[in-house]
PDB file of C-alpha atoms in Angstrom:
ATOM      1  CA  UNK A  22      -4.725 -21.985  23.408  1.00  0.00           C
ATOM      2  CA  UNK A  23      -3.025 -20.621  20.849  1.00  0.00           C
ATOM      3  CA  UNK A  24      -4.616 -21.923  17.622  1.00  0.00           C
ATOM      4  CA  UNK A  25      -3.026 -21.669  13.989  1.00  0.00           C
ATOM      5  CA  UNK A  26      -3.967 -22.255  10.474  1.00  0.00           C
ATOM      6  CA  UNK A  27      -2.065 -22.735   7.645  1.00  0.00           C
ATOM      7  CA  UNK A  28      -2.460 -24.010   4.278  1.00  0.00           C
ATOM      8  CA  UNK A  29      -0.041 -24.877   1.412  1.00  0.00           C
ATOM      9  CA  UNK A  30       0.014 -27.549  -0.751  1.00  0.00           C
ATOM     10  CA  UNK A  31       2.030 -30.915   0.293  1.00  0.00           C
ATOM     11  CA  UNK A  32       3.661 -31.772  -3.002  1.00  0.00           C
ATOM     12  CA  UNK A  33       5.417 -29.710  -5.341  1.00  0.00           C
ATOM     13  CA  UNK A  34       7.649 -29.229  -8.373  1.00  0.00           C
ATOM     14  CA  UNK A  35      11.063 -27.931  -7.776  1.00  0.00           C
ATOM     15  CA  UNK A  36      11.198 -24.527  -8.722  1.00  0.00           C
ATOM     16  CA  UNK A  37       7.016 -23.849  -8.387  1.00  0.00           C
ATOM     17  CA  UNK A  38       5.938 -20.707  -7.064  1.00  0.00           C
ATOM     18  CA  UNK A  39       3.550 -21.901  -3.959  1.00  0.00           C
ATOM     19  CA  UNK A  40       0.587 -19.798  -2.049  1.00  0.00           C
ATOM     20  CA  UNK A  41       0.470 -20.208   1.645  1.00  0.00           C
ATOM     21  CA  UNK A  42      -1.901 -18.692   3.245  1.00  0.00           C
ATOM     22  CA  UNK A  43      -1.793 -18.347   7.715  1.00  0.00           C
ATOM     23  CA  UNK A  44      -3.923 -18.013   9.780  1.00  0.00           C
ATOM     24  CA  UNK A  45      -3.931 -17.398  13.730  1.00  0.00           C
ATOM     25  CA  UNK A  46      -6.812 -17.095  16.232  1.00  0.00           C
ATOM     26  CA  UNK A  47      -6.003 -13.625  17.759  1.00  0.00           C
ATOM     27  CA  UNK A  48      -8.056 -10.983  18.795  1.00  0.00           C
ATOM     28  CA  UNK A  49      -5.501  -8.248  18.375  1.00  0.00           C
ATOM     29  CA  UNK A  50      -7.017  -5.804  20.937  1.00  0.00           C
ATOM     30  CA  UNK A  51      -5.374  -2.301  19.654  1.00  0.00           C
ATOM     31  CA  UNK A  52      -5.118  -0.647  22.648  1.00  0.00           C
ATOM     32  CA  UNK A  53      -7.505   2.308  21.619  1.00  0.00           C
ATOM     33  CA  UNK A  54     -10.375   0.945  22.505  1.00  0.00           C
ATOM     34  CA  UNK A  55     -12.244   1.830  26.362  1.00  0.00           C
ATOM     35  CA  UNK A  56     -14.583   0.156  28.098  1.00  0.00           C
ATOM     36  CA  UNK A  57     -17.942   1.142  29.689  1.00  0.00           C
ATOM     37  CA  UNK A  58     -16.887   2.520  32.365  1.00  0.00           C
ATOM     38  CA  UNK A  59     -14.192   4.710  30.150  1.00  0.00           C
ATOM     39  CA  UNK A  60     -10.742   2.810  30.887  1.00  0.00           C
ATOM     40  CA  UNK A  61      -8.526   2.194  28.308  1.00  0.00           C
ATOM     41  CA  UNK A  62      -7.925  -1.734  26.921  1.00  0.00           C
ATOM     42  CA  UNK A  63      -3.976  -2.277  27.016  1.00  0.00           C
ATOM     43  CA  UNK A  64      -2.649  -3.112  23.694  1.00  0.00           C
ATOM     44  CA  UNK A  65      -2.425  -7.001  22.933  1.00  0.00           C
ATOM     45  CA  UNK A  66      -1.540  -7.938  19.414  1.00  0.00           C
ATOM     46  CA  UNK A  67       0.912 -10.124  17.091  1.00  0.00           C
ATOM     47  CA  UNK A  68       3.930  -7.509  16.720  1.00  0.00           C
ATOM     48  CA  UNK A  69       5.889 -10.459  14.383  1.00  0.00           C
ATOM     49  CA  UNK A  70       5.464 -13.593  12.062  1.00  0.00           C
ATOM     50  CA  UNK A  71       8.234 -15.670  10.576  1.00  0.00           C
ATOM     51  CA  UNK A  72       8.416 -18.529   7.897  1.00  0.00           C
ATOM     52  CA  UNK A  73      11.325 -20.477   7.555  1.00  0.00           C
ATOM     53  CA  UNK A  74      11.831 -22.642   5.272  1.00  0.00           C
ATOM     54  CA  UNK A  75      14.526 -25.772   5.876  1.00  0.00           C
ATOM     55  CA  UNK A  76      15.616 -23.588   8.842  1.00  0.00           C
ATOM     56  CA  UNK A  77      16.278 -20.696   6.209  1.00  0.00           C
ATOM     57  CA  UNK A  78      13.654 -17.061   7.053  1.00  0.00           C
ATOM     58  CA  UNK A  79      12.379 -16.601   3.583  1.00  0.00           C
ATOM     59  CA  UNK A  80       9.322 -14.315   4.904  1.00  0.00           C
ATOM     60  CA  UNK A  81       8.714 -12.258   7.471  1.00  0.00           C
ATOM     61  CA  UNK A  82       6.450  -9.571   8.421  1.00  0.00           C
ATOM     62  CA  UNK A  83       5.658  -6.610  11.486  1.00  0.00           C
ATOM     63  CA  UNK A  84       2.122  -6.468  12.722  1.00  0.00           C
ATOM     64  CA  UNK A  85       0.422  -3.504  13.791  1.00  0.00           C
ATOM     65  CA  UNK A  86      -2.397  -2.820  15.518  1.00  0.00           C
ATOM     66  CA  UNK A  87      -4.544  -1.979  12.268  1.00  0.00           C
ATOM     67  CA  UNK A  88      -3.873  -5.941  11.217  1.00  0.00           C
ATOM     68  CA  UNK A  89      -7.615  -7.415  11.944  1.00  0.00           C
ATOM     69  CA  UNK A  90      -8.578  -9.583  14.361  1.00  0.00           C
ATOM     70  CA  UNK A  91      -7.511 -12.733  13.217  1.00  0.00           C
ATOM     71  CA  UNK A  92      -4.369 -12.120  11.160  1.00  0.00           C
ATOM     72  CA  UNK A  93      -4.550 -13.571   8.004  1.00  0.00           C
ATOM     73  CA  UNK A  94      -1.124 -13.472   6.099  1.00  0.00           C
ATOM     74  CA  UNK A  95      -0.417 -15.151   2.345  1.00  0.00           C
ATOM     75  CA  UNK A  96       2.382 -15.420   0.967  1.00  0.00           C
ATOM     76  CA  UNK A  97       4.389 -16.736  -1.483  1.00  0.00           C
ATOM     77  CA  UNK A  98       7.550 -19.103  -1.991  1.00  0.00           C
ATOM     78  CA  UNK A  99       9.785 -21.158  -4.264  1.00  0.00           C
ATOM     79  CA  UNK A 100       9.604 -24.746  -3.568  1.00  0.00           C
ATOM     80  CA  UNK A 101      13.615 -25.784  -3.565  1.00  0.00           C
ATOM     81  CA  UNK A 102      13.888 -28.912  -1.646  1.00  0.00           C
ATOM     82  CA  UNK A 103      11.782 -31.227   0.340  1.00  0.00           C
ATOM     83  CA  UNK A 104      11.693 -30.362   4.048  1.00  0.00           C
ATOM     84  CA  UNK A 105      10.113 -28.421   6.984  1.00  0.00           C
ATOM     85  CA  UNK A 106       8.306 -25.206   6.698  1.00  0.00           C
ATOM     86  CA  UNK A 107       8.230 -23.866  10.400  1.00  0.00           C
ATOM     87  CA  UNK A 108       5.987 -20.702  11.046  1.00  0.00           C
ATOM     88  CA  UNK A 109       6.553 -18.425  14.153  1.00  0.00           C
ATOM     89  CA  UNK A 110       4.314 -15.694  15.547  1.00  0.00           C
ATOM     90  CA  UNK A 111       4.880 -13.896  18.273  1.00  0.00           C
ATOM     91  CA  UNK A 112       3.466 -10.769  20.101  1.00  0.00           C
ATOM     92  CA  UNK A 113       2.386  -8.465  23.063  1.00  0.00           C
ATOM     93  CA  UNK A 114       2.511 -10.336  26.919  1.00  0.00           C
ATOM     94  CA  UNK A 115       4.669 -13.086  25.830  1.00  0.00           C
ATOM     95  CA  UNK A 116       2.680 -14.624  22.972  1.00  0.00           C
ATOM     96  CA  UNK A 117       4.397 -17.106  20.889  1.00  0.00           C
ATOM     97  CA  UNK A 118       2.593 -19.534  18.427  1.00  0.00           C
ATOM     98  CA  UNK A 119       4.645 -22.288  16.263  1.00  0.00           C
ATOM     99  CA  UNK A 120       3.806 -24.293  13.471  1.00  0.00           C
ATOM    100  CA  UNK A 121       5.723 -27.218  10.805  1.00  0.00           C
ATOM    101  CA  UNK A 122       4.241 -28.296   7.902  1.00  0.00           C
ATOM    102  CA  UNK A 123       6.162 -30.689   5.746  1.00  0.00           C
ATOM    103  CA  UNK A 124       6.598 -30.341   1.826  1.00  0.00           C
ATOM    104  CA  UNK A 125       7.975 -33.402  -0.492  1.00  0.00           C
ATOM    105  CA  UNK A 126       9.592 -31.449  -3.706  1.00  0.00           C
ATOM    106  CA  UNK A 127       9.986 -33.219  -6.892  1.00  0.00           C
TER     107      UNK A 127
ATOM    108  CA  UNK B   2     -34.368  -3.690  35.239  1.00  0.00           C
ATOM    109  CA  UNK B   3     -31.891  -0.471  35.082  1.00  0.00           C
ATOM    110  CA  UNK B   4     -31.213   0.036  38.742  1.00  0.00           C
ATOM    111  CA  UNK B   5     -29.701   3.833  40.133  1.00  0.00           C
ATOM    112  CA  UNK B   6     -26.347   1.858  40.537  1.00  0.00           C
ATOM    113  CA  UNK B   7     -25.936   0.852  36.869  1.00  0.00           C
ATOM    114  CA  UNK B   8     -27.653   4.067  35.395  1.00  0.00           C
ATOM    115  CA  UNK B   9     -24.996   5.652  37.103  1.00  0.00           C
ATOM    116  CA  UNK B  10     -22.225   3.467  35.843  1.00  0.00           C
ATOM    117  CA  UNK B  11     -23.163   3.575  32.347  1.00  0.00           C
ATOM    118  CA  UNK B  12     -23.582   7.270  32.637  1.00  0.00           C
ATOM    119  CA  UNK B  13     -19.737   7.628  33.860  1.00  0.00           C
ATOM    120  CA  UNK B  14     -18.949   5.386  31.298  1.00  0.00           C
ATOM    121  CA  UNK B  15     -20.306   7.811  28.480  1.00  0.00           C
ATOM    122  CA  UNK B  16     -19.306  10.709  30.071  1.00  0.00           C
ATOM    123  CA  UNK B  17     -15.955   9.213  30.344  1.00  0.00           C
ATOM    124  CA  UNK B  18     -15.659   8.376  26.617  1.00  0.00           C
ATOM    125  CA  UNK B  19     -16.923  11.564  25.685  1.00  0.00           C
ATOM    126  CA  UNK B  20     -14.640  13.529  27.318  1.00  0.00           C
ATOM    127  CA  UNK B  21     -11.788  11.554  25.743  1.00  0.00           C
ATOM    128  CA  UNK B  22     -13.336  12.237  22.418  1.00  0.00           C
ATOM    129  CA  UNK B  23     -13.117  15.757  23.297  1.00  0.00           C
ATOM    130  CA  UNK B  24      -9.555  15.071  23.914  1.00  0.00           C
ATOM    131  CA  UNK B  25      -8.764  14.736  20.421  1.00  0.00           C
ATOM    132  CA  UNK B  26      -7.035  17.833  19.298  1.00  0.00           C
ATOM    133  CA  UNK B  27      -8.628  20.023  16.928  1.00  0.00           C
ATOM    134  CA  UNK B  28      -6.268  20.081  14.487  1.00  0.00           C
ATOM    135  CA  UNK B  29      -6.355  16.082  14.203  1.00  0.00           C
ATOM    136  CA  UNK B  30      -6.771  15.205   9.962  1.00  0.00           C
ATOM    137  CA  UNK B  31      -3.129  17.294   9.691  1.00  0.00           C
ATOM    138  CA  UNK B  32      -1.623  15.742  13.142  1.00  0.00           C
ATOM    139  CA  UNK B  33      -2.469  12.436  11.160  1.00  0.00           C
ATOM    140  CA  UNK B  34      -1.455  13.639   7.775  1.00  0.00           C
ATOM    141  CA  UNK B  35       1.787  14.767   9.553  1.00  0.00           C
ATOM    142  CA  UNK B  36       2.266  10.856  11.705  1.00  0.00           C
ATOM    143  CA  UNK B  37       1.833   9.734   7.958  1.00  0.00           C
ATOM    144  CA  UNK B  38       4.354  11.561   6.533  1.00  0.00           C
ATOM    145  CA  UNK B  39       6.619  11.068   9.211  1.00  0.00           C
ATOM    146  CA  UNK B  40       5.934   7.124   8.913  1.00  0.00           C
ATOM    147  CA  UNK B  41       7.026   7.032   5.122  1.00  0.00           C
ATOM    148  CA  UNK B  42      10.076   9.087   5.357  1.00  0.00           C
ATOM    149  CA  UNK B  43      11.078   6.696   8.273  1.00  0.00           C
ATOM    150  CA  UNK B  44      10.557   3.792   5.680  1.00  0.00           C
ATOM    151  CA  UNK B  45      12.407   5.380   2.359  1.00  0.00           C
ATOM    152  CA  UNK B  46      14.750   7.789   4.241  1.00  0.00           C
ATOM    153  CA  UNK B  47      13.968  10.823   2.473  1.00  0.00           C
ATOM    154  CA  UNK B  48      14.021   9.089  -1.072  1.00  0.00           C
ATOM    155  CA  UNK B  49      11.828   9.805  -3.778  1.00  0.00           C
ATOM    156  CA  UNK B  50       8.453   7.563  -4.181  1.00  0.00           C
ATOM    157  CA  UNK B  51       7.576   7.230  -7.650  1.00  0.00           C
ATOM    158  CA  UNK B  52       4.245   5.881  -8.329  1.00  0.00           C
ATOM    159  CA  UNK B  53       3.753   2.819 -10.654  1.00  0.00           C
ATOM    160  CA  UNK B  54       4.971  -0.869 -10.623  1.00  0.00           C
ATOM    161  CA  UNK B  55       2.784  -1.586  -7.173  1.00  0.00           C
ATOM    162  CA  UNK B  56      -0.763  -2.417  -7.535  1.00  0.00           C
ATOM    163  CA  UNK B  57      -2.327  -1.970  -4.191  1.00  0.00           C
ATOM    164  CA  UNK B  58      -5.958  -3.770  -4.215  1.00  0.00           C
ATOM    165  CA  UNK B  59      -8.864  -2.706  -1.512  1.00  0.00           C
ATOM    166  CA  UNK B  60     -12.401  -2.612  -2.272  1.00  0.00           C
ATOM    167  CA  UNK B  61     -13.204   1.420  -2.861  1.00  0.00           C
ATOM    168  CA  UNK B  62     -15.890   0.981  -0.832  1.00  0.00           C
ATOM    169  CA  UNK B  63     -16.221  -0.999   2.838  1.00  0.00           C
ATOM    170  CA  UNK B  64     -18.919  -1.880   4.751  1.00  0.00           C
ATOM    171  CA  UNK B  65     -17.022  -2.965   7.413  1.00  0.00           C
ATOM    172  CA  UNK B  66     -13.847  -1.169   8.612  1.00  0.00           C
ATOM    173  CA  UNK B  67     -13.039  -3.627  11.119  1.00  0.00           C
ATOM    174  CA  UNK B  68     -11.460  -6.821   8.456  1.00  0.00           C
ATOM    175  CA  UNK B  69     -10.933  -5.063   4.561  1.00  0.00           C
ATOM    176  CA  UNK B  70      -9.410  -7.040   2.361  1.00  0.00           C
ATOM    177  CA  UNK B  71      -6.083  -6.225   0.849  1.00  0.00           C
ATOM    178  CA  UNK B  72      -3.206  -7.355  -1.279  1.00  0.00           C
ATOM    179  CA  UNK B  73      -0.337  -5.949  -2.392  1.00  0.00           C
ATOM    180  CA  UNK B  74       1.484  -7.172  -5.874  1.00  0.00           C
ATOM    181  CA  UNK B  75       4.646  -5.902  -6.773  1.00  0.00           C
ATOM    182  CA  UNK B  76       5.870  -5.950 -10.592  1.00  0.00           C
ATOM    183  CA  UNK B  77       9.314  -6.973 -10.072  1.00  0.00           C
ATOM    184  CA  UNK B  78      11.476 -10.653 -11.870  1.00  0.00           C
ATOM    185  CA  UNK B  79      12.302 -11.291  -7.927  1.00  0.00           C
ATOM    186  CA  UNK B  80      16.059 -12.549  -8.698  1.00  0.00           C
ATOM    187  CA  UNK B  81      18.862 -12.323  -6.230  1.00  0.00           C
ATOM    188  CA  UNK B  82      19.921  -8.859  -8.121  1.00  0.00           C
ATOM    189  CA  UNK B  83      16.521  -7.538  -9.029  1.00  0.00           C
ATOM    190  CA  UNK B  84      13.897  -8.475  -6.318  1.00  0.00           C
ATOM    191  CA  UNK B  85      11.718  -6.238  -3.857  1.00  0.00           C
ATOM    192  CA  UNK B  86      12.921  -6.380  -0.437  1.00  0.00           C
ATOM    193  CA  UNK B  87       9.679  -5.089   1.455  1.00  0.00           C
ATOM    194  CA  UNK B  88       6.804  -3.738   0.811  1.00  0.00           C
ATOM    195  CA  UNK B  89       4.831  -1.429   3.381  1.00  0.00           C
ATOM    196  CA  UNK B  90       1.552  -0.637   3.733  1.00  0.00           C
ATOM    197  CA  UNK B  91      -0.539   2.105   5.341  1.00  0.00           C
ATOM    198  CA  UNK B  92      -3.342   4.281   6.267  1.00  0.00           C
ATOM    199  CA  UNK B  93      -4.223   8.174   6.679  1.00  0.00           C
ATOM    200  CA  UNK B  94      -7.096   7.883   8.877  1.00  0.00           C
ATOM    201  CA  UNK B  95      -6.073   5.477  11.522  1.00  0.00           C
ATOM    202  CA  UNK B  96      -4.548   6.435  15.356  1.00  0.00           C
ATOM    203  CA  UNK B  97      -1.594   5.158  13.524  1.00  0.00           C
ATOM    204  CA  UNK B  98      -0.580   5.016  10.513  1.00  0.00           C
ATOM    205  CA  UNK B  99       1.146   1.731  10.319  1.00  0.00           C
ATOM    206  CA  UNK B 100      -0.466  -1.866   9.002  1.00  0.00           C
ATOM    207  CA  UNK B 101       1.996  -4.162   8.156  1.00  0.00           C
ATOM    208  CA  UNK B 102       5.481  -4.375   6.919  1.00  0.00           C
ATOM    209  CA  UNK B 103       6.420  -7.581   4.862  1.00  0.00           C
ATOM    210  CA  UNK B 104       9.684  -8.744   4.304  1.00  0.00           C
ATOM    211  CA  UNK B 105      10.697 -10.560   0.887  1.00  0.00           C
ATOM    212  CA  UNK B 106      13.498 -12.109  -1.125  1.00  0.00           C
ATOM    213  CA  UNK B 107      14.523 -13.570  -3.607  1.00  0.00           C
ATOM    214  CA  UNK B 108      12.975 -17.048  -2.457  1.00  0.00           C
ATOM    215  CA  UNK B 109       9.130 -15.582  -2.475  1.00  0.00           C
ATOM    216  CA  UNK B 110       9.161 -16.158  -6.099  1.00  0.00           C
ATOM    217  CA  UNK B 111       6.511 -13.195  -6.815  1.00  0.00           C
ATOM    218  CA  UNK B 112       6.017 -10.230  -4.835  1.00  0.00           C
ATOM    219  CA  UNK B 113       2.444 -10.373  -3.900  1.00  0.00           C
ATOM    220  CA  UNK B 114       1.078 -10.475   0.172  1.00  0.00           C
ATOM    221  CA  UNK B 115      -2.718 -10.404   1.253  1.00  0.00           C
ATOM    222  CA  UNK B 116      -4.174  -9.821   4.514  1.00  0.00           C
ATOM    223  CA  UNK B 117      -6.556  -8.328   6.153  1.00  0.00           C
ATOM    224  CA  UNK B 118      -6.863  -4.650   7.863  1.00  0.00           C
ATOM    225  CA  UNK B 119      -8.678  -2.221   9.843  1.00  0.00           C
ATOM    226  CA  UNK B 120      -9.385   1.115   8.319  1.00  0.00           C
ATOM    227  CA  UNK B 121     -10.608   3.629  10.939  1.00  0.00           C
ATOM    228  CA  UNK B 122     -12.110   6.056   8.437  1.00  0.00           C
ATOM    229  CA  UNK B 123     -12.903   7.090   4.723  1.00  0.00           C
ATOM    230  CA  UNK B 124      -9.357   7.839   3.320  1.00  0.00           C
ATOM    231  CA  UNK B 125      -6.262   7.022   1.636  1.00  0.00           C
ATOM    232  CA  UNK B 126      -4.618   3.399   1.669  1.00  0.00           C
ATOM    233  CA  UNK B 127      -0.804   3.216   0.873  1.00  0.00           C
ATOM    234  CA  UNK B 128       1.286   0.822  -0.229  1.00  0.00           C
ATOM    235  CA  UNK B 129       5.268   1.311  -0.547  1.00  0.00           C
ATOM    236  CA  UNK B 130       7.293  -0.985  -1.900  1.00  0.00           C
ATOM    237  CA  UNK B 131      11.117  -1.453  -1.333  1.00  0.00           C
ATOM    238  CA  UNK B 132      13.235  -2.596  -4.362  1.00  0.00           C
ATOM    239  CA  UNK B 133      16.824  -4.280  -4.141  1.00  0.00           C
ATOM    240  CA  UNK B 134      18.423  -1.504  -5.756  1.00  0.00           C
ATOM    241  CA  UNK B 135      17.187   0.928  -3.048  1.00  0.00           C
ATOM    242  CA  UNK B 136      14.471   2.689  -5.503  1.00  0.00           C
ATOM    243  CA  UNK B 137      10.705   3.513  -3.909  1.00  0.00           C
ATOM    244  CA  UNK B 138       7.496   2.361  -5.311  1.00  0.00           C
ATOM    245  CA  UNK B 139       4.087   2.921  -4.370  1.00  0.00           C
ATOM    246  CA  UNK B 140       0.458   3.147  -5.263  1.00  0.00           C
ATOM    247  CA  UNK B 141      -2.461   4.238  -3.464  1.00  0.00           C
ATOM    248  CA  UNK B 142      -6.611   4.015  -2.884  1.00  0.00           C
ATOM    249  CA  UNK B 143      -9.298   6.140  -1.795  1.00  0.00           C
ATOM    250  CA  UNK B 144     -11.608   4.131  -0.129  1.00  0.00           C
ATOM    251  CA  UNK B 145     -15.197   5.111   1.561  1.00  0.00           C
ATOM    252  CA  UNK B 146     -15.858   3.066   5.169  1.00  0.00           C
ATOM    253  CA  UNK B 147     -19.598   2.868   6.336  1.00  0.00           C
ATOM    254  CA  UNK B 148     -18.632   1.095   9.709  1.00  0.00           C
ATOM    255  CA  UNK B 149     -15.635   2.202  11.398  1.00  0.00           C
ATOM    256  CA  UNK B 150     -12.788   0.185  12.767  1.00  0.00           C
ATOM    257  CA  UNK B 151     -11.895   1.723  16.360  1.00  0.00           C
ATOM    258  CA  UNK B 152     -14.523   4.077  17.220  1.00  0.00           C
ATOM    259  CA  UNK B 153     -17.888   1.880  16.968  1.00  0.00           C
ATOM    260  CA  UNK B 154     -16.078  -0.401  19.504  1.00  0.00           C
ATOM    261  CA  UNK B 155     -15.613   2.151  21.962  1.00  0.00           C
ATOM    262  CA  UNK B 156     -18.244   1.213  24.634  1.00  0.00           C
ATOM    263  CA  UNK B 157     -18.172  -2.654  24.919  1.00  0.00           C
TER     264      UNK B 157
END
């Protein structure tokens, strides 16, 4: 249901500078929008997204309803350790997407 | 076949959407300047924006309003003392003026974020950024939009 993309590479030096890039499949209806027959389409978007890395936020960011369909978000961090990244978004009527990915630091 | 039933539906539907069209209030490019400015002082509290150190790239002109392109990079060594803390972007043109607000540390390594927007009309694009040491940074685009975000989409 909720489907998520995201890319970063799986082996790193310690101290590199990696690009991650996310991706989640949303259609972040802005709530501006009417239908034929003139009634307004209630707002449903992403409001938040979080990256943590080893349990530790190092990114965050607070959607609004000008993000596009589809919210791509890249970013960038400093490979420390070997661990866990975990990526969180969450939004309008109780949305909540999660995602790990797993980095080995050299 | 268009029967009397759904001519007359469709016909409510238009007349619907065109009267809330009419609703917007004459005076609507300075209510919007105005939600702009209000947006940005909510952001830096009143502090001075310089321009400069923020390079805010969007293509100056967009054939499609509905996903444009746009990263922000931030000229900044991004240490624990010296880093940018967020960086902010927005539009004049759009019902409101907020995009997206990312927050950074120390930890990002380089101060640059991409994504993707909606831009509602031909305007300005701004991008603030947020420095450790409480200073205000920003830069800004012009950019022409052939196919609007918001308004084409009004009678699906």
């Amino acid at each position: 249901m909720s489907r998520v993309v995201v890319n970063l590479p799986q082996r790193a030096r310690r101290g590199e500078i990696i690009e991650i890039r996310t991706l989640a499949a949303h259609a972040m209806e802005t709530g501006f929008r009417r239908t034929h027959l003139g009634e307004p389409v209630p707002r449903d978007i992403i409001t938040r997204f979080t990256c943590s890395y080893n349990g530790v936020e190092v990114f965050s960011a607070d959607l609004h309803p000008a993000v596009a369909a589809n919210p791509l978000i890249a970013f960038s961090t400093v490979a420390t350790e070997s661990g866990t990244l975990e990526f969180r978004w969450t939004g309008d009527n109780g949305y909540s997407a999660a995602h790990s990915v797993s980095i080995r630091v050299d | 076949m268009t029967t009397r039933r759904r001519f007359l539906v469709l016909a409510g539907g238009a007349l619907a959407s065109a009267a809330a069209e009419a609703q917007l209030p004459p005076n609507i490019e300075a209510l919007r300047k105005a939600a702009l400015g209000d947006a940005v002082r909510k952001v830096t509290g009143g502090a001075q924006v310089r321009r400069g150190r923020v390079k805010l790239d969007v293509p100056p002109l967009i054939d499609n309003g509905n996903t444009v392109p746009l990263s922000v990079e931030v000229e900044s060594p991004m240490t624990g003392a010296n880093h940018v803390k967020a960086i902010h972007v927005f539009t004049e043109k759009n019902p409101q003026p907020y995009v997206i607000t990312a927050h950074l540390g120390p930890r990002a390594g380089r101060a640059r974020i991409s994504t993707r927007a909606r831009i509602a009309d031909t305007g300005t694009v701004l991008a603030i950024a947020e420095m450790s040491d409480g200073s205000f940074w920003s830069d800004s685009v012009s950019v022409v939009v052939t196919l609007s975000a918001c308004l084409e989409d009004g009678l699906i």
